[in-house]
Short mmCIF file of C-alpha atoms in Angstrom, two decimals:
data_model
loop_
_atom_site.label_atom_id
_atom_site.label_comp_id
_atom_site.label_asym_id
_atom_site.label_seq_id
_atom_site.Cartn_x
_atom_site.Cartn_y
_atom_site.Cartn_z
CA GLY A 1 77.24 49.52 130.59
CA ALA A 2 73.62 50.31 131.33
CA VAL A 3 71.56 51.92 128.61
CA VAL A 4 69.20 54.93 129.14
CA SER A 5 67.16 56.27 126.45
CA GLN A 6 65.48 59.56 125.88
CA HIS A 7 62.52 60.72 123.68
CA PRO A 8 62.34 62.98 121.88
CA SER A 9 65.89 64.15 121.35
CA ARG A 10 64.90 67.79 120.31
CA VAL A 11 61.54 69.65 120.60
CA ILE A 12 60.51 73.00 119.64
CA CYS A 13 57.19 74.39 120.77
CA LYS A 14 55.27 77.60 121.07
CA SER A 15 54.95 79.38 124.35
CA GLY A 16 52.28 77.92 126.34
CA THR A 17 52.21 74.50 125.21
CA SER A 18 53.00 71.50 127.50
CA VAL A 19 55.90 69.24 126.29
CA LYS A 20 56.34 65.73 127.69
CA ILE A 21 59.97 64.17 127.67
CA GLU A 22 60.27 60.33 128.32
CA CYS A 23 63.40 58.55 129.89
CA ARG A 24 63.60 54.85 129.63
CA SER A 25 66.29 52.23 131.06
CA LEU A 26 66.47 49.90 128.56
CA ASP A 27 68.41 46.72 130.34
CA PHE A 28 68.03 47.27 133.59
CA GLN A 29 65.46 48.29 136.49
CA ALA A 30 66.00 52.06 137.54
CA THR A 31 64.51 52.38 141.04
CA THR A 32 65.75 56.00 140.91
CA MET A 33 65.68 58.18 138.20
CA PHE A 34 66.96 61.90 138.20
CA TRP A 35 65.99 64.86 136.11
CA TYR A 36 68.78 67.60 135.40
CA ARG A 37 68.71 70.74 133.21
CA GLN A 38 71.60 72.23 131.63
CA PHE A 39 71.62 75.70 130.23
CA PRO A 40 74.34 76.89 127.77
CA LYS A 41 78.12 76.84 129.15
CA GLN A 42 76.73 75.95 133.01
CA SER A 43 76.87 72.75 134.81
CA LEU A 44 73.84 70.39 135.04
CA MET A 45 71.63 71.34 137.81
CA LEU A 46 69.52 68.47 139.57
CA MET A 47 65.85 69.35 139.28
CA ALA A 48 64.11 66.32 140.85
CA THR A 49 64.70 62.92 141.99
CA SER A 50 61.84 60.21 141.68
CA ASN A 51 61.75 56.68 143.07
CA GLU A 52 59.53 54.34 141.19
CA GLY A 53 55.87 54.19 142.72
CA SER A 54 56.18 57.49 145.08
CA LYS A 55 56.23 61.12 144.61
CA ALA A 56 59.18 62.95 143.12
CA THR A 57 61.35 65.26 145.32
CA TYR A 58 62.23 68.26 143.84
CA GLU A 59 65.20 70.58 144.31
CA GLN A 60 64.85 73.86 145.76
CA GLY A 61 63.73 76.40 143.37
CA VAL A 62 61.97 73.90 140.88
CA GLU A 63 58.34 74.32 140.65
CA LYS A 64 56.56 71.00 141.10
CA ASP A 65 53.52 71.89 139.63
CA LYS A 66 55.25 73.23 136.13
CA PHE A 67 57.68 70.11 136.07
CA LEU A 68 55.53 67.05 136.47
CA ILE A 69 57.39 63.80 136.94
CA ASN A 70 56.01 60.59 136.86
CA HIS A 71 57.85 57.19 137.51
CA ALA A 72 55.22 54.89 137.08
CA SER A 73 57.38 51.71 136.72
CA LEU A 74 60.88 50.66 137.13
CA THR A 75 61.64 51.44 133.29
CA LEU A 76 59.95 54.49 132.55
CA SER A 77 59.94 58.11 133.93
CA THR A 78 58.55 61.23 132.37
CA LEU A 79 59.22 64.89 132.76
CA THR A 80 56.21 67.32 131.57
CA VAL A 81 57.02 70.68 131.17
CA THR A 82 53.58 72.53 131.43
CA SER A 83 53.00 75.72 129.86
CA ALA A 84 56.42 76.22 128.74
CA HIS A 85 58.03 79.64 128.21
CA PRO A 86 61.36 80.71 126.21
CA GLU A 87 62.98 80.66 129.46
CA ASP A 88 62.51 76.95 130.03
CA SER A 89 64.45 76.53 126.86
CA SER A 90 67.41 74.08 127.85
CA PHE A 91 69.03 70.81 127.67
CA TYR A 92 66.86 68.05 129.70
CA ILE A 93 68.94 65.04 130.75
CA CYS A 94 67.70 62.09 132.56
CA SER A 95 69.80 59.62 134.46
CA ALA A 96 69.15 56.32 135.99
CA ARG A 97 70.34 54.38 139.05
CA GLY A 98 69.48 50.81 139.52
CA GLN A 99 70.16 48.19 142.25
CA PRO A 100 72.72 46.64 143.01
CA SER A 101 74.66 49.97 142.38
CA SER A 102 78.07 50.59 143.51
CA TYR A 103 79.65 54.24 143.94
CA ASN A 104 76.25 55.36 143.38
CA GLU A 105 77.08 55.58 139.40
CA GLN A 106 74.31 56.73 137.34
CA PHE A 107 73.71 56.32 133.93
CA PHE A 108 72.58 59.14 131.60
CA GLY A 109 70.27 59.55 128.77
CA PRO A 110 71.10 61.19 125.68
CA GLY A 111 69.34 64.34 126.51
CA THR A 112 66.43 66.33 125.08
CA ARG A 113 66.93 69.99 123.82
CA LEU A 114 63.85 71.95 124.23
CA THR A 115 63.64 75.19 122.54
CA VAL A 116 60.40 77.24 123.22
CA LEU A 117 59.34 80.07 120.86
CA ARG B 1 79.63 78.93 147.94
CA LYS B 2 79.27 76.13 145.05
CA GLU B 3 79.18 72.56 145.95
CA VAL B 4 81.70 71.73 143.38
CA GLU B 5 84.35 74.48 141.93
CA GLN B 6 86.61 73.80 138.65
CA ASP B 7 88.69 76.10 136.34
CA PRO B 8 86.42 76.23 133.22
CA GLY B 9 89.42 76.64 131.06
CA PRO B 10 89.81 76.40 128.17
CA PHE B 11 92.86 74.33 128.24
CA ASN B 12 94.30 74.40 124.59
CA VAL B 13 97.26 71.65 124.42
CA PRO B 14 99.28 70.16 121.67
CA GLU B 15 98.90 66.29 121.09
CA GLY B 16 101.22 64.41 123.20
CA ALA B 17 101.10 66.80 125.86
CA THR B 18 100.30 66.18 129.64
CA VAL B 19 97.35 68.10 131.08
CA ALA B 20 96.13 68.35 134.82
CA PHE B 21 92.71 69.61 136.19
CA ASN B 22 91.77 70.35 139.79
CA CYS B 23 88.36 70.46 141.24
CA THR B 24 87.24 71.30 144.91
CA TYR B 25 84.55 70.52 146.76
CA SER B 26 82.95 72.15 149.62
CA ASN B 27 81.02 69.13 151.60
CA SER B 28 83.65 67.38 153.93
CA ALA B 29 81.23 64.61 154.19
CA SER B 30 80.88 63.69 150.48
CA GLN B 31 81.68 60.18 149.99
CA SER B 32 82.00 59.64 146.25
CA PHE B 33 83.77 61.44 143.58
CA PHE B 34 83.77 61.19 139.84
CA TRP B 35 85.18 62.72 136.58
CA TYR B 36 82.81 62.47 133.74
CA ARG B 37 83.29 63.54 130.22
CA GLN B 38 80.74 65.64 128.29
CA ASP B 39 81.30 66.22 124.42
CA CYS B 40 79.51 69.06 122.99
CA ARG B 41 75.58 68.94 122.72
CA LYS B 42 75.88 65.32 124.38
CA GLU B 43 75.26 63.51 127.70
CA PRO B 44 77.83 63.04 130.12
CA LYS B 45 79.83 59.82 130.28
CA LEU B 46 81.64 58.41 133.20
CA LEU B 47 85.31 58.34 132.61
CA MET B 48 86.41 57.17 136.25
CA SER B 49 85.36 56.88 139.58
CA VAL B 50 88.12 58.48 142.20
CA TYR B 51 89.18 56.60 145.02
CA SER B 52 91.02 57.55 148.14
CA SER B 53 94.23 55.62 147.36
CA GLY B 54 94.14 57.28 143.85
CA ASN B 55 93.66 55.57 140.56
CA GLU B 56 94.90 54.93 137.15
CA ASP B 57 93.09 53.83 133.79
CA GLY B 58 95.62 53.83 131.01
CA ARG B 59 96.33 57.56 130.20
CA PHE B 60 94.14 58.84 133.12
CA THR B 61 95.07 59.35 136.71
CA ALA B 62 92.70 60.56 139.42
CA GLN B 63 93.79 61.58 142.78
CA LEU B 64 91.68 62.47 145.91
CA ASN B 65 93.00 64.98 148.69
CA ARG B 66 90.36 64.60 151.70
CA ALA B 67 92.22 66.84 153.70
CA SER B 68 92.14 69.81 151.04
CA GLN B 69 88.94 68.76 149.49
CA TYR B 70 90.16 68.69 145.91
CA ILE B 71 90.14 66.20 143.20
CA SER B 72 92.54 66.04 140.31
CA LEU B 73 92.60 64.64 136.93
CA LEU B 74 95.69 63.81 134.90
CA ILE B 75 95.93 63.15 131.37
CA ARG B 76 99.00 61.79 129.81
CA ASP B 77 100.10 61.62 126.11
CA SER B 78 96.96 63.88 124.90
CA LYS B 79 95.00 62.64 121.98
CA LEU B 80 92.91 64.67 119.77
CA SER B 81 89.88 62.53 120.49
CA ASP B 82 90.33 63.80 124.29
CA SER B 83 88.92 66.99 123.35
CA ALA B 84 85.82 67.44 125.62
CA THR B 85 84.83 68.89 128.84
CA TYR B 86 85.65 67.25 131.98
CA LEU B 87 83.08 67.45 134.88
CA CYS B 88 84.03 66.65 138.36
CA VAL B 89 81.10 65.12 140.05
CA VAL B 90 80.60 64.71 143.59
CA ASN B 91 78.10 62.86 145.71
CA ALA B 92 77.02 64.86 148.85
CA VAL B 93 75.11 62.15 150.35
CA ARG B 94 71.91 64.06 150.95
CA GLY B 95 68.87 61.51 151.08
CA ALA B 96 68.78 60.14 147.53
CA ASN B 97 72.43 60.65 147.13
CA ASN B 98 72.47 63.49 144.51
CA LEU B 99 75.34 64.12 142.58
CA PHE B 100 76.58 67.45 142.16
CA PHE B 101 78.35 68.69 138.82
CA GLY B 102 81.11 71.14 138.56
CA THR B 103 80.97 73.45 135.38
CA GLY B 104 83.44 71.61 133.74
CA THR B 105 86.87 72.21 132.30
CA ARG B 106 86.92 72.63 128.75
CA LEU B 107 89.85 70.71 127.01
CA THR B 108 91.10 71.03 123.28
CA VAL B 109 94.07 69.15 121.93
CA ILE B 110 95.56 70.68 119.11
CA PRO B 111 97.28 68.75 116.13
#
């Protein structure tokens, strides 16, 4: 299957700093990438959808100025958590979908565990 | 109402047992259905898609009931390696074809 990588896998930062997470599709071109967040014992919640070369579409309740998404190429999307606070501590997972894609399958990255002190 | 609802479990079953999970979805217009598996602190991985006619992959059988809006997953002859959280996932066809995830059902297979 297709491979999606994320970097870093784990990050610990102080409150108020910004953190950038990279999501790369390694062996296919991802026309659409998705960013999810998962809190302990909860389901994955979609934060935003990004299409290469256009602005991301954010889900209700997700602040676009706090979670900056850039999908500048067909193989790379970045999520920047600006002025992170302890409540932003979570497991952030990206997924990618390329073309052609049947049944809307998404390939998930290994996730980034963010801890904000 | 949540898009996708699952019994969180946990289900603790002995090796060799048969176990079944159910999941309900709220949007009758949903078109694609999946079961994903998620191991602790790892990303979800596609286990199988769920087709209208039902489908089987080895020890795993998935069924879809559109009239009642539920999906099931049956695991036969459980192995220790089947221990994981099983996520019911539905594509609700909204703009960018977003996936909606259930909270998952935790399975532990006991030796």
